[in-house]
PDB file of C-alpha atoms in Angstrom:
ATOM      1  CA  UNK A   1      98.620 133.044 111.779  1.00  0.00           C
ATOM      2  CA  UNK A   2      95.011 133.742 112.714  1.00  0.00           C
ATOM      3  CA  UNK A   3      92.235 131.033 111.977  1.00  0.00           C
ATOM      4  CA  UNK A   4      89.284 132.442 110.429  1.00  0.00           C
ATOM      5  CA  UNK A   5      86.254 131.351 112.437  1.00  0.00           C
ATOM      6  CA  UNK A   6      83.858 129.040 110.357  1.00  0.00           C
ATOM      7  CA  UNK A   7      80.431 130.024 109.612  1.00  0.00           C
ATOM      8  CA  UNK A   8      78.597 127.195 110.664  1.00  0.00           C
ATOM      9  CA  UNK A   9      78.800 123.481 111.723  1.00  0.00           C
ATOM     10  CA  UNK A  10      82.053 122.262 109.265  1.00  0.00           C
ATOM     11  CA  UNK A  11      80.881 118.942 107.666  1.00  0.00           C
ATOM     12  CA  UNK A  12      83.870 116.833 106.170  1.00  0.00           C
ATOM     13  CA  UNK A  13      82.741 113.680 103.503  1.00  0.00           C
ATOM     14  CA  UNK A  14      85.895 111.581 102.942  1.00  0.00           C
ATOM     15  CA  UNK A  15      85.836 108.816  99.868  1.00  0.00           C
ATOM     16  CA  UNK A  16      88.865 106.610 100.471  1.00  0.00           C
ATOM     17  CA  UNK A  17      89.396 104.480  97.140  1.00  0.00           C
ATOM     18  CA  UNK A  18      91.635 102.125  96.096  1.00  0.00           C
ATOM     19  CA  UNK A  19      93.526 104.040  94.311  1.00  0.00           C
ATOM     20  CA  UNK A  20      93.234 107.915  95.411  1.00  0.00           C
ATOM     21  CA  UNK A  21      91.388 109.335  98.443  1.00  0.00           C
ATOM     22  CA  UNK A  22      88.823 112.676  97.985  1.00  0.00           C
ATOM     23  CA  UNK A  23      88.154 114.500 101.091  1.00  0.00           C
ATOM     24  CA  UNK A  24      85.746 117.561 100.899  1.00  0.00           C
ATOM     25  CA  UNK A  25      84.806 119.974 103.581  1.00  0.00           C
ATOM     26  CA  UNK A  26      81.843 122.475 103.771  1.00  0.00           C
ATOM     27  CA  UNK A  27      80.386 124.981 105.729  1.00  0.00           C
ATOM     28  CA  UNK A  28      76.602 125.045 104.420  1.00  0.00           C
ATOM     29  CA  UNK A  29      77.018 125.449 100.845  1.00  0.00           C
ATOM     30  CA  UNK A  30      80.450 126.583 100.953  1.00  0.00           C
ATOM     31  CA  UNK A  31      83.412 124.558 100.096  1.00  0.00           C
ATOM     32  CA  UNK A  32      86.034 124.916 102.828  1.00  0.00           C
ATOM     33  CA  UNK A  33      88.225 122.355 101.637  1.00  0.00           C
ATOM     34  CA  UNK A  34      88.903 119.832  98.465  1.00  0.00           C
ATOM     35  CA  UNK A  35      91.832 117.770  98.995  1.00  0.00           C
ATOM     36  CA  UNK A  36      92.571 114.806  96.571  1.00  0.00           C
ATOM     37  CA  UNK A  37      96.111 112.414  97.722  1.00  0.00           C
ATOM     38  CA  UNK A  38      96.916 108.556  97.263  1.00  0.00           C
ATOM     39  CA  UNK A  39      95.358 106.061  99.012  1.00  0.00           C
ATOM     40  CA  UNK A  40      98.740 104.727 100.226  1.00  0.00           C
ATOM     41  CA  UNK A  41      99.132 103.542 103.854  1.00  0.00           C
ATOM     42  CA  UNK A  42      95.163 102.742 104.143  1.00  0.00           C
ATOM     43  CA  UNK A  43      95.233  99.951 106.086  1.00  0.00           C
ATOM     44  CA  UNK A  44      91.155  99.314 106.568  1.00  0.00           C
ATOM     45  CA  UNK A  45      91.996  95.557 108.573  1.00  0.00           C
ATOM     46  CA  UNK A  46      93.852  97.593 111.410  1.00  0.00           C
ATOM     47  CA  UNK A  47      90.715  99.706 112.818  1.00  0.00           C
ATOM     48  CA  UNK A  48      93.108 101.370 114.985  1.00  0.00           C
ATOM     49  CA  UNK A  49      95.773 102.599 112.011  1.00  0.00           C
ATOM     50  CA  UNK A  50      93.301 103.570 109.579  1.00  0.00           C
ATOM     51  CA  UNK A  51      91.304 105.922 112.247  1.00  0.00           C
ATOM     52  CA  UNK A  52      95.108 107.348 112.632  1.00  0.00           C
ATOM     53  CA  UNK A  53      95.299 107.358 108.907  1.00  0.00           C
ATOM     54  CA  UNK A  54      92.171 109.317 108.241  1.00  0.00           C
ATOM     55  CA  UNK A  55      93.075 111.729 111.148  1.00  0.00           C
ATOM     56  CA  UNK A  56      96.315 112.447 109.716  1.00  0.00           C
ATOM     57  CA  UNK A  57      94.447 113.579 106.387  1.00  0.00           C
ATOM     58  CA  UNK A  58      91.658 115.602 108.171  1.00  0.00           C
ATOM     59  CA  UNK A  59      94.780 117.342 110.057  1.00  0.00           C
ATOM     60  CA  UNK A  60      96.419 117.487 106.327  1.00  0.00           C
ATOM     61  CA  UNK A  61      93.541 118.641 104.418  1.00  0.00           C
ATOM     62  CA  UNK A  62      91.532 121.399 106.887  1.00  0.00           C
ATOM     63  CA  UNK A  63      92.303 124.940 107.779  1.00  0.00           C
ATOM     64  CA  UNK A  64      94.536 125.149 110.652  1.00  0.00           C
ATOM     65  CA  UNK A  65      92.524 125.103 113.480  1.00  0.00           C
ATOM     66  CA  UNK A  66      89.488 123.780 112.290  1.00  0.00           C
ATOM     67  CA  UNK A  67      87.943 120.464 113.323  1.00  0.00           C
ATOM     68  CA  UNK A  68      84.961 118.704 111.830  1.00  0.00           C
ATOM     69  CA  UNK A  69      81.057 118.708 113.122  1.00  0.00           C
ATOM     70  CA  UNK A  70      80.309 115.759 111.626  1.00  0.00           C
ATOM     71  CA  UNK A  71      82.283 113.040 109.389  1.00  0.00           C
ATOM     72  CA  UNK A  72      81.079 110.495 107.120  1.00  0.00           C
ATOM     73  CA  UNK A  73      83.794 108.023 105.217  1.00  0.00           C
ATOM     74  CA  UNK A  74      83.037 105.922 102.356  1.00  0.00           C
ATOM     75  CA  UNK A  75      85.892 103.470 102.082  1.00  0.00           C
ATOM     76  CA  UNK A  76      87.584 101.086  99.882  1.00  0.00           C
ATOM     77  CA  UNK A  77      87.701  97.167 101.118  1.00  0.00           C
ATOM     78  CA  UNK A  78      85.546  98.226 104.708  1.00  0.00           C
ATOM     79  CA  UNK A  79      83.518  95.098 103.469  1.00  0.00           C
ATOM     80  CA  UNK A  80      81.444  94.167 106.548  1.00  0.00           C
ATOM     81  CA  UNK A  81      79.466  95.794 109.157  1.00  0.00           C
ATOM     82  CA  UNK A  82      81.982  95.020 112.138  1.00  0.00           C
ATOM     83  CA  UNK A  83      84.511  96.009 110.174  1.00  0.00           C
ATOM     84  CA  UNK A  84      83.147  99.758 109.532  1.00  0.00           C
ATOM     85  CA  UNK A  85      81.996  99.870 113.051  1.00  0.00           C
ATOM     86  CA  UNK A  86      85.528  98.758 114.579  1.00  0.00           C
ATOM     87  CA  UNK A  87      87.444 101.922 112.560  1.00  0.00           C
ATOM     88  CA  UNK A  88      84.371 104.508 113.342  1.00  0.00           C
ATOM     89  CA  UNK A  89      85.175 103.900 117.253  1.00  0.00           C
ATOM     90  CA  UNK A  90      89.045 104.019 116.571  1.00  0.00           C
ATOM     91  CA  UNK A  91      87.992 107.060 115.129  1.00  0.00           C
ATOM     92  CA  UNK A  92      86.231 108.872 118.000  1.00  0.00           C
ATOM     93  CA  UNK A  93      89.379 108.681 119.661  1.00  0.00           C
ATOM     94  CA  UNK A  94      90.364 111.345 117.499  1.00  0.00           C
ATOM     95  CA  UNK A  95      87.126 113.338 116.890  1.00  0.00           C
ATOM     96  CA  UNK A  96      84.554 112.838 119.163  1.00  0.00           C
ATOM     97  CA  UNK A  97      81.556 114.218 116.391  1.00  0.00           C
ATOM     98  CA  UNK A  98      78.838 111.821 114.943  1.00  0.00           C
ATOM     99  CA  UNK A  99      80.479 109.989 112.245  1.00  0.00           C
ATOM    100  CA  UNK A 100      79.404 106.943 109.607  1.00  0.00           C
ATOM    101  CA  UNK A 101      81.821 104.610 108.327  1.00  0.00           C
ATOM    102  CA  UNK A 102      80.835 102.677 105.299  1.00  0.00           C
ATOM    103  CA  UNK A 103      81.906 100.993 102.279  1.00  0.00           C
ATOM    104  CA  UNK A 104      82.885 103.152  99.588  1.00  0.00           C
ATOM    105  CA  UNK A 105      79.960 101.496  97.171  1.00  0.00           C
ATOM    106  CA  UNK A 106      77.450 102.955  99.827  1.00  0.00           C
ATOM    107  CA  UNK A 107      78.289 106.465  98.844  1.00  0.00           C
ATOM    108  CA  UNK A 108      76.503 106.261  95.009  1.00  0.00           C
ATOM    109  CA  UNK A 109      73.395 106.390  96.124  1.00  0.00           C
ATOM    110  CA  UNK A 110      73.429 109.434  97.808  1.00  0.00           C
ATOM    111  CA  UNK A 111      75.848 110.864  95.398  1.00  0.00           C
ATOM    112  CA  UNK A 112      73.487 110.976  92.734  1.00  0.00           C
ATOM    113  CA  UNK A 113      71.038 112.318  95.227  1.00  0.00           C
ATOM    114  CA  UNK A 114      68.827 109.485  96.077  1.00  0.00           C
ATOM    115  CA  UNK A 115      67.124 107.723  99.265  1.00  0.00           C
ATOM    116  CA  UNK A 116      67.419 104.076  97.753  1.00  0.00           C
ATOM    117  CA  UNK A 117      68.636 101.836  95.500  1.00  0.00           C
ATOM    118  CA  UNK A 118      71.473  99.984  94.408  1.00  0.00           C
ATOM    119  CA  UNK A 119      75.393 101.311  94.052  1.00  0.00           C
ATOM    120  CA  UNK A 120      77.407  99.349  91.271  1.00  0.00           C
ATOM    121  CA  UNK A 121      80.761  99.779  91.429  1.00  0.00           C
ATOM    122  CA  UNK A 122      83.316  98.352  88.294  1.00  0.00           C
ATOM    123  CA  UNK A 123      86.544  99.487  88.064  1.00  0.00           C
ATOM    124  CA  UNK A 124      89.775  97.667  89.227  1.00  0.00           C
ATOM    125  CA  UNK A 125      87.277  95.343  90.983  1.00  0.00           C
ATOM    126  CA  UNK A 126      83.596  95.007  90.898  1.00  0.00           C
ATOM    127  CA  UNK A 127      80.838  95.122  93.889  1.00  0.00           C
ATOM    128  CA  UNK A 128      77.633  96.126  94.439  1.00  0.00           C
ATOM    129  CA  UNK A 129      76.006  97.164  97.445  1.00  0.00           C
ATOM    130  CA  UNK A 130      71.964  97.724  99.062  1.00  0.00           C
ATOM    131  CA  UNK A 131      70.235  97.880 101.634  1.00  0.00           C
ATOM    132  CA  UNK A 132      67.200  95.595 103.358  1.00  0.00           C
ATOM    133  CA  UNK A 133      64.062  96.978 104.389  1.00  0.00           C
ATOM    134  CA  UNK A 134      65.196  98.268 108.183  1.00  0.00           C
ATOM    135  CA  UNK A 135      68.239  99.903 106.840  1.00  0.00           C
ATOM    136  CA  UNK A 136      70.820  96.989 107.264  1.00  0.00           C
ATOM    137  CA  UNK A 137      73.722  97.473 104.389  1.00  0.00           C
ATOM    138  CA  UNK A 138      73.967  94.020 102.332  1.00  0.00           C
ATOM    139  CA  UNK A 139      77.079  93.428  99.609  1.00  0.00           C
ATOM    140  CA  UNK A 140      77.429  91.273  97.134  1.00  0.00           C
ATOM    141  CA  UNK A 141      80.780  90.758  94.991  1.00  0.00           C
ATOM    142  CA  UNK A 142      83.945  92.481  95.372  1.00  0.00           C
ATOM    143  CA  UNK A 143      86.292  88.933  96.162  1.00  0.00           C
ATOM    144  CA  UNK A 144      89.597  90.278  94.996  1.00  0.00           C
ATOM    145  CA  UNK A 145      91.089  89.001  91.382  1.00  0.00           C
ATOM    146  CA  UNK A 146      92.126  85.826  91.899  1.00  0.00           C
ATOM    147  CA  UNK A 147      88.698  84.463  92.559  1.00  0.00           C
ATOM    148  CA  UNK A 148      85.922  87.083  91.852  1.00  0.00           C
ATOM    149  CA  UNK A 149      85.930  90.943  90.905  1.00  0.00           C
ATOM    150  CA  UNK A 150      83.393  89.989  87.636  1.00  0.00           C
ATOM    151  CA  UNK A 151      83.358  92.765  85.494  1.00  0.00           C
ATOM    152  CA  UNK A 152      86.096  94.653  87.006  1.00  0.00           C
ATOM    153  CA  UNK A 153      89.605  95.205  85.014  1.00  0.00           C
ATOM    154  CA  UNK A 154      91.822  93.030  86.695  1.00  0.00           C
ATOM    155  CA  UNK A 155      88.691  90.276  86.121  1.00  0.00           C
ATOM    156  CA  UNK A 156      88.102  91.585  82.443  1.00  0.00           C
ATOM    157  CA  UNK A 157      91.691  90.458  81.975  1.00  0.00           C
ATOM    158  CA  UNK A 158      91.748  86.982  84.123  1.00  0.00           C
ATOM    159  CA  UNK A 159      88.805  85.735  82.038  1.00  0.00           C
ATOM    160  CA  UNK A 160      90.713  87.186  78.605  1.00  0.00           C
ATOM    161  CA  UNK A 161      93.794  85.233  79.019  1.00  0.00           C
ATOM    162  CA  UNK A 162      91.227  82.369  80.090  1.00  0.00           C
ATOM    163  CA  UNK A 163      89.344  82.294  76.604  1.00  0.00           C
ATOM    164  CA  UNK A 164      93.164  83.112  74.910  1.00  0.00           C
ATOM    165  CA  UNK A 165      94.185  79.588  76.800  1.00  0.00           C
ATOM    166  CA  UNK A 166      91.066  77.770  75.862  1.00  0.00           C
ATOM    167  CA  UNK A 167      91.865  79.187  72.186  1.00  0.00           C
ATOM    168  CA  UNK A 168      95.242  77.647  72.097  1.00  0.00           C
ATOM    169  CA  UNK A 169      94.252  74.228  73.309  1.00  0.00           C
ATOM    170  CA  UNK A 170      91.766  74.060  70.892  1.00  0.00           C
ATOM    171  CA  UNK A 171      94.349  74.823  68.083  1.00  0.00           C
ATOM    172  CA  UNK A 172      93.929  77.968  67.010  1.00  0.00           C
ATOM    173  CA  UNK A 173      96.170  81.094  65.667  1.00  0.00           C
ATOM    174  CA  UNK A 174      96.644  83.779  68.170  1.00  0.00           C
ATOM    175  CA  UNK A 175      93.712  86.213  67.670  1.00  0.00           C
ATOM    176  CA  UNK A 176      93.833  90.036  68.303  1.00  0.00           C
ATOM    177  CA  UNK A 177      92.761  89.327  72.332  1.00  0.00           C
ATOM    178  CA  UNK A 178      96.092  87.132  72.481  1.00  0.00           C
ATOM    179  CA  UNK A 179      98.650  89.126  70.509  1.00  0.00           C
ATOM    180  CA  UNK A 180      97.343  92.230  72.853  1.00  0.00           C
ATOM    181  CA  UNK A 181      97.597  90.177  76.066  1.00  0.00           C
ATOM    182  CA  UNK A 182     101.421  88.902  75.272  1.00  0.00           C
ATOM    183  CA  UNK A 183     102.552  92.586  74.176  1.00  0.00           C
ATOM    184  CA  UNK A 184     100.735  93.780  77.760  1.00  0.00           C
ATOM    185  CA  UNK A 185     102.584  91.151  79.735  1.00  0.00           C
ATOM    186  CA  UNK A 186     105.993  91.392  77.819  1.00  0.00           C
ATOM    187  CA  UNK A 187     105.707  87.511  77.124  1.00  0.00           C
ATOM    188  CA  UNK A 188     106.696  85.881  73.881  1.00  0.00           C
ATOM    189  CA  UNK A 189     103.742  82.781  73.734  1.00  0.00           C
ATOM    190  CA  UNK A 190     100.614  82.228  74.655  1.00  0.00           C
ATOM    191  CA  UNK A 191     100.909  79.274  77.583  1.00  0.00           C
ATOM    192  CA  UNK A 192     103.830  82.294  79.243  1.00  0.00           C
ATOM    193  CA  UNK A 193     100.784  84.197  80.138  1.00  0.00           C
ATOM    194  CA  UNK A 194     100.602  82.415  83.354  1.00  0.00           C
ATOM    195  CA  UNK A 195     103.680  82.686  84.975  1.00  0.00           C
ATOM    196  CA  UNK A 196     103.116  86.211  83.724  1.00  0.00           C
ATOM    197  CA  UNK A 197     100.043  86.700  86.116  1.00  0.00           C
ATOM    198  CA  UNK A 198     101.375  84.665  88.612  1.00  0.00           C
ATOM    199  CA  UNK A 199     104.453  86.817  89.423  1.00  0.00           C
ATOM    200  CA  UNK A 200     102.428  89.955  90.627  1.00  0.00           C
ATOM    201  CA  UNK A 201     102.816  91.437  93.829  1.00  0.00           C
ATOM    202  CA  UNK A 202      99.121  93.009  93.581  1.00  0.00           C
ATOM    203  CA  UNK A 203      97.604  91.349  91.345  1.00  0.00           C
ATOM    204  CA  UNK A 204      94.280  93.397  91.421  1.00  0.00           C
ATOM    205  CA  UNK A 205      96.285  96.541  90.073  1.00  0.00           C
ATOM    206  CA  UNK A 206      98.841  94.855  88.093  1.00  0.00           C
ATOM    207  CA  UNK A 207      96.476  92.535  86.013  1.00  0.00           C
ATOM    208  CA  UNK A 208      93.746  95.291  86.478  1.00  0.00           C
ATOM    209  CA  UNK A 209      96.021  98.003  84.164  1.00  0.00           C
ATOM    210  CA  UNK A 210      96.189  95.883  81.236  1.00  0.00           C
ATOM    211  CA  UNK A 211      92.289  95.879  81.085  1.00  0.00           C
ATOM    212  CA  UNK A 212      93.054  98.490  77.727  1.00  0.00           C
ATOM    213  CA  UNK A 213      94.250  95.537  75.731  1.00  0.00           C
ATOM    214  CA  UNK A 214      90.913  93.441  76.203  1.00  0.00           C
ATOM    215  CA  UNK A 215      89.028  96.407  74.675  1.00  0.00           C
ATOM    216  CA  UNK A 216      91.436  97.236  71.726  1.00  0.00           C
ATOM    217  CA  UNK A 217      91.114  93.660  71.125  1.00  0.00           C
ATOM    218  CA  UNK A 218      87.448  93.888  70.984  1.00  0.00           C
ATOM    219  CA  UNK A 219      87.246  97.082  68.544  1.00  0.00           C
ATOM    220  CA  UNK A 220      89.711  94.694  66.284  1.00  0.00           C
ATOM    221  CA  UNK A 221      87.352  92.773  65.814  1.00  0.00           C
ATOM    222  CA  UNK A 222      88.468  89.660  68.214  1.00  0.00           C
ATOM    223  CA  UNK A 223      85.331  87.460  69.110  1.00  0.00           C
ATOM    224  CA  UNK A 224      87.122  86.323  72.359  1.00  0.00           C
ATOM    225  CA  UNK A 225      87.287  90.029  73.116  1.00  0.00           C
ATOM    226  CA  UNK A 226      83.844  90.469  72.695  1.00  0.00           C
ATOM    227  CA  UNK A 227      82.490  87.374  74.751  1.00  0.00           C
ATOM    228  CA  UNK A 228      84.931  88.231  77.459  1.00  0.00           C
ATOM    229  CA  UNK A 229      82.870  91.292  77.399  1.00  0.00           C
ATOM    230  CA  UNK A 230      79.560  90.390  76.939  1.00  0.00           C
ATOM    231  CA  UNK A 231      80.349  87.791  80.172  1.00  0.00           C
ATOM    232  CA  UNK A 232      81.976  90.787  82.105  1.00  0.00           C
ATOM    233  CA  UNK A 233      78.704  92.808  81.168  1.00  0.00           C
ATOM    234  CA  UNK A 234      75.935  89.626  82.488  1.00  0.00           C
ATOM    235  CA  UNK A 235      78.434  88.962  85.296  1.00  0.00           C
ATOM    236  CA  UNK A 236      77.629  93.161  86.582  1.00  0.00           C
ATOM    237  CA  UNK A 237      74.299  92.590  86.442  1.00  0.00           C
ATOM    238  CA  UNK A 238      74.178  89.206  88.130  1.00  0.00           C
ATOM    239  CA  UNK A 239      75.475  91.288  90.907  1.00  0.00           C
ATOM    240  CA  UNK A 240      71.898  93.117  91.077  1.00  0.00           C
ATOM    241  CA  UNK A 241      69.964  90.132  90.681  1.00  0.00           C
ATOM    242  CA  UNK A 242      71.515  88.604  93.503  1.00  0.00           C
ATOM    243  CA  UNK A 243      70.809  91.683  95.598  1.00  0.00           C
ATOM    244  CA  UNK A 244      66.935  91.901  94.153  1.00  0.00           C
ATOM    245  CA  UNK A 245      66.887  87.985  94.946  1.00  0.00           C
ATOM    246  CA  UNK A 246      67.776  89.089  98.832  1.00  0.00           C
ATOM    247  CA  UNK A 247      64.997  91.130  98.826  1.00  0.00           C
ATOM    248  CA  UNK A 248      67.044  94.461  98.407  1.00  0.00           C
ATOM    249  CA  UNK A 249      64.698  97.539  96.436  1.00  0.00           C
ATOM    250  CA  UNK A 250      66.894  97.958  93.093  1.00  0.00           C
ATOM    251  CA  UNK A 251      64.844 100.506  90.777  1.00  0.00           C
ATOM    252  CA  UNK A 252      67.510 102.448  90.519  1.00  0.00           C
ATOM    253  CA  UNK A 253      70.982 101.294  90.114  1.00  0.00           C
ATOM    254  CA  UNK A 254      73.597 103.929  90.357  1.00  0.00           C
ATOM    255  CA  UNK A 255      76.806 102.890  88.480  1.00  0.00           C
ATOM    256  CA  UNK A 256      80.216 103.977  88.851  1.00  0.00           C
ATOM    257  CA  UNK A 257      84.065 102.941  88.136  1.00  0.00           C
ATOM    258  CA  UNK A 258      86.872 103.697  85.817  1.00  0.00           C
ATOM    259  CA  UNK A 259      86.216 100.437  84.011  1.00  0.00           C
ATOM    260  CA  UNK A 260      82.683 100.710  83.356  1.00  0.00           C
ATOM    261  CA  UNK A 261      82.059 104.236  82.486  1.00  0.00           C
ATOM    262  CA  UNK A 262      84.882 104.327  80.465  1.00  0.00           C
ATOM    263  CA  UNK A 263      84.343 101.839  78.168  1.00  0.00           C
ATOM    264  CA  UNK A 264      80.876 102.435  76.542  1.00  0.00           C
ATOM    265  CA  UNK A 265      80.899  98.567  75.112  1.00  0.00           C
ATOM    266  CA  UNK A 266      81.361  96.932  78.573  1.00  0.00           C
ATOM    267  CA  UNK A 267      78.515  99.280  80.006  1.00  0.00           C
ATOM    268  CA  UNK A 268      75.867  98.707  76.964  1.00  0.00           C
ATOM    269  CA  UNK A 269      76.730  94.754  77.638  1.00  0.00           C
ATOM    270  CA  UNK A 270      75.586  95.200  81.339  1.00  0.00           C
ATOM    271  CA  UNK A 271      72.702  97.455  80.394  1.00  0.00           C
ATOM    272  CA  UNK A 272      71.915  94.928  77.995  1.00  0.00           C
ATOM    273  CA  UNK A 273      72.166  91.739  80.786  1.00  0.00           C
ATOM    274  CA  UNK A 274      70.655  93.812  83.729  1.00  0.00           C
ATOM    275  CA  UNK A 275      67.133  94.653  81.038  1.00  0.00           C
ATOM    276  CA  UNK A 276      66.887  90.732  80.635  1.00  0.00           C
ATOM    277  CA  UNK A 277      67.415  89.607  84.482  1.00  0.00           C
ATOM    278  CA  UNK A 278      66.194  92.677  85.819  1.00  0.00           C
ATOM    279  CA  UNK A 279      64.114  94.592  83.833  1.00  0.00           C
ATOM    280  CA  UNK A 280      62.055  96.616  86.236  1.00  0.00           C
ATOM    281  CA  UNK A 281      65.856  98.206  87.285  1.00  0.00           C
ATOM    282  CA  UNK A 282      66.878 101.779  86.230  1.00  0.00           C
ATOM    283  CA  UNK A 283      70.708 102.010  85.420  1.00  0.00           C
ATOM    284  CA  UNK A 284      72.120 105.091  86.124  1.00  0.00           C
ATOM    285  CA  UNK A 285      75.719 106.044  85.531  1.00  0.00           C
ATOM    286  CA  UNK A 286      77.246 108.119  88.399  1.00  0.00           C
ATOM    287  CA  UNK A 287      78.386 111.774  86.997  1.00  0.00           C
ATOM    288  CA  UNK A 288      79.233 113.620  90.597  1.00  0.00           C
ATOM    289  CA  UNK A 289      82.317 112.582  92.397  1.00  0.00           C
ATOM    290  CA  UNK A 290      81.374 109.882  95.264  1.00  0.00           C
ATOM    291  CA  UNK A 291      82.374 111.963  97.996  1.00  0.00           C
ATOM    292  CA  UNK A 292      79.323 114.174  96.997  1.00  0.00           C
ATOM    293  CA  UNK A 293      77.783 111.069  98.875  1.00  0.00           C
ATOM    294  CA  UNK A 294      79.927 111.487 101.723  1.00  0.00           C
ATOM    295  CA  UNK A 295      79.081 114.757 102.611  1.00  0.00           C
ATOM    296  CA  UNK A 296      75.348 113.991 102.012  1.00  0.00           C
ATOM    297  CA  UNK A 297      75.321 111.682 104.597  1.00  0.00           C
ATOM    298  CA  UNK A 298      77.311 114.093 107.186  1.00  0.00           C
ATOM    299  CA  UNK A 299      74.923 116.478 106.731  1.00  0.00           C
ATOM    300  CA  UNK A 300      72.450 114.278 107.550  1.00  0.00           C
ATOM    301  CA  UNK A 301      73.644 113.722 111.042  1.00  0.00           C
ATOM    302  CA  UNK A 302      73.856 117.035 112.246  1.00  0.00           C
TER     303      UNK A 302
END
């Protein structure tokens, strides 16, 4: 089979999240390649396996015969800067092309087609990412289910069988938040919730898809629901404060996630928080795919 010879320098943007990995290719303006597959097998603490990893998926997703000019990857849990840097020299082993490995919060920003500011991610987990004056990336959040991920589904629902507990000591009838929570978990009373979070396997993405019930709850009219929410919402935009605190620029705060854009009443509670702590902060919900951000910032190192 004959390779068509590319146009131009071939630059590849690769958003690796925690659930599904997006890698787009173009030539210029022209798409060469838009290949969506699980995230299954990322292994971001083994630098070594996950540069195999993401070669396997450039070798997967590119016209045969074609090899990238320049490679930027946005990826889930590549939470510190040693971290990033150990996989992007695993990675020259296979590609030796200027390439940027970041977190996978780092690629708002330049998704929505800006220098600066803030990316807010809230979806299975919650983080939020900046960077200091001379460039230097600085996270805050993102600490997994059992102790952080604010915001996030698989916190939403933590804190929601929290209040449901609190509820029950104090005396009180199951509400709408609990009778949602025990039909989620299968469980027949309210103190079975626990054993019922504490026999996950991942609990991130097993507490995380029962986020739906905290919601339904809400529109039910359950005030547990709601101050879950309203928490979930302050918690988001703590996340900024902290960052503005560090001395991080955060006009503009691009936000992003399954959880947050798809539930209109957990975003207006942030929007409502981050006005209060923040006020001089722009919120600004993500509506092009992150790995436009990803291919922004290979372009920019050619």
């Amino acid at each position: 089979m004959q390779v068509t010879p590319l146009s131009g320098p071939l630059m590849v943007g690769i958003d690796v999240g925690g659930t599904k990995t997006h890698l787009r290719a173009l030539t210029g303006d022209t798409v060469v390649a838009d290949h969506v597959r699980p995230s299954s097998g990322w292994r971001p603490c083994d630098p070594l396996a996950a540069a195999g990893w993401l070669a396997a998926l450039l070798a997967e997703a590119l016209p045969k015969g074609t090899r990238p000019s320049a490679l930027a990857v946005g990826a889930h849990a590549c939470e510190t800067a040693r971290q990033c840097a150990q996989i992007r020299t695993a990675l020259q082993l296979h590609f030796d092309v200027p390439a940027l490995v970041m977190g996978d919060a780092e690629l708002l920003v330049p998704a929505a087609g800006l220098d600066k500011g803030v990316g807010l991610v809230a979806g299975t987990g919650s983080v939020a990412v900046g960077r200091f004056a001379d460039g230097t990336p600085v996270q805050v959040g993102g600490w997994g289910a059992l102790l952080g991920d604010e915001g996030g589904a698989a916190g939403l629902v933590r804190e929601a069988v929290r209040a449901v507990w609190a509820a029950h000591d104090r005396g009180e009838e199951p509400d709408a938040l609990a009778l949602g929570l025990l039909a989620a978990f299968d469980v027949p009373e309210v103190p079975a919730l626990g054993a019922a979070l504490e026999s996950v396997t991942a609990a991130s993405a097993e507490w995380g898809r029962h986020a739906p019930a905290v919601f339904t709850a809400a529109e039910a009219g359950s005030p547990l629901a709601r101050t879950v929410i309203a928490e979930a919402g302050r918690a988001l935009a703590a996340l900024v404060e902290r960052l503005a605190a560090r001395g991080v620029v955060v006009d503009d705060v691009v936000v992003a996630g399954s959880t947050v854009l798809a539930q209109p009443s957990l975003y207006d509670a942030f929007v409502s928080a981050l006005a209060e702590s923040v006020p001089t902060a722009r919120p600004r919900p993500l509506r092009a795919p992150p790995v436009e951000g990803a291919v922004a910032m290979a372009r920019s190192l050619l």
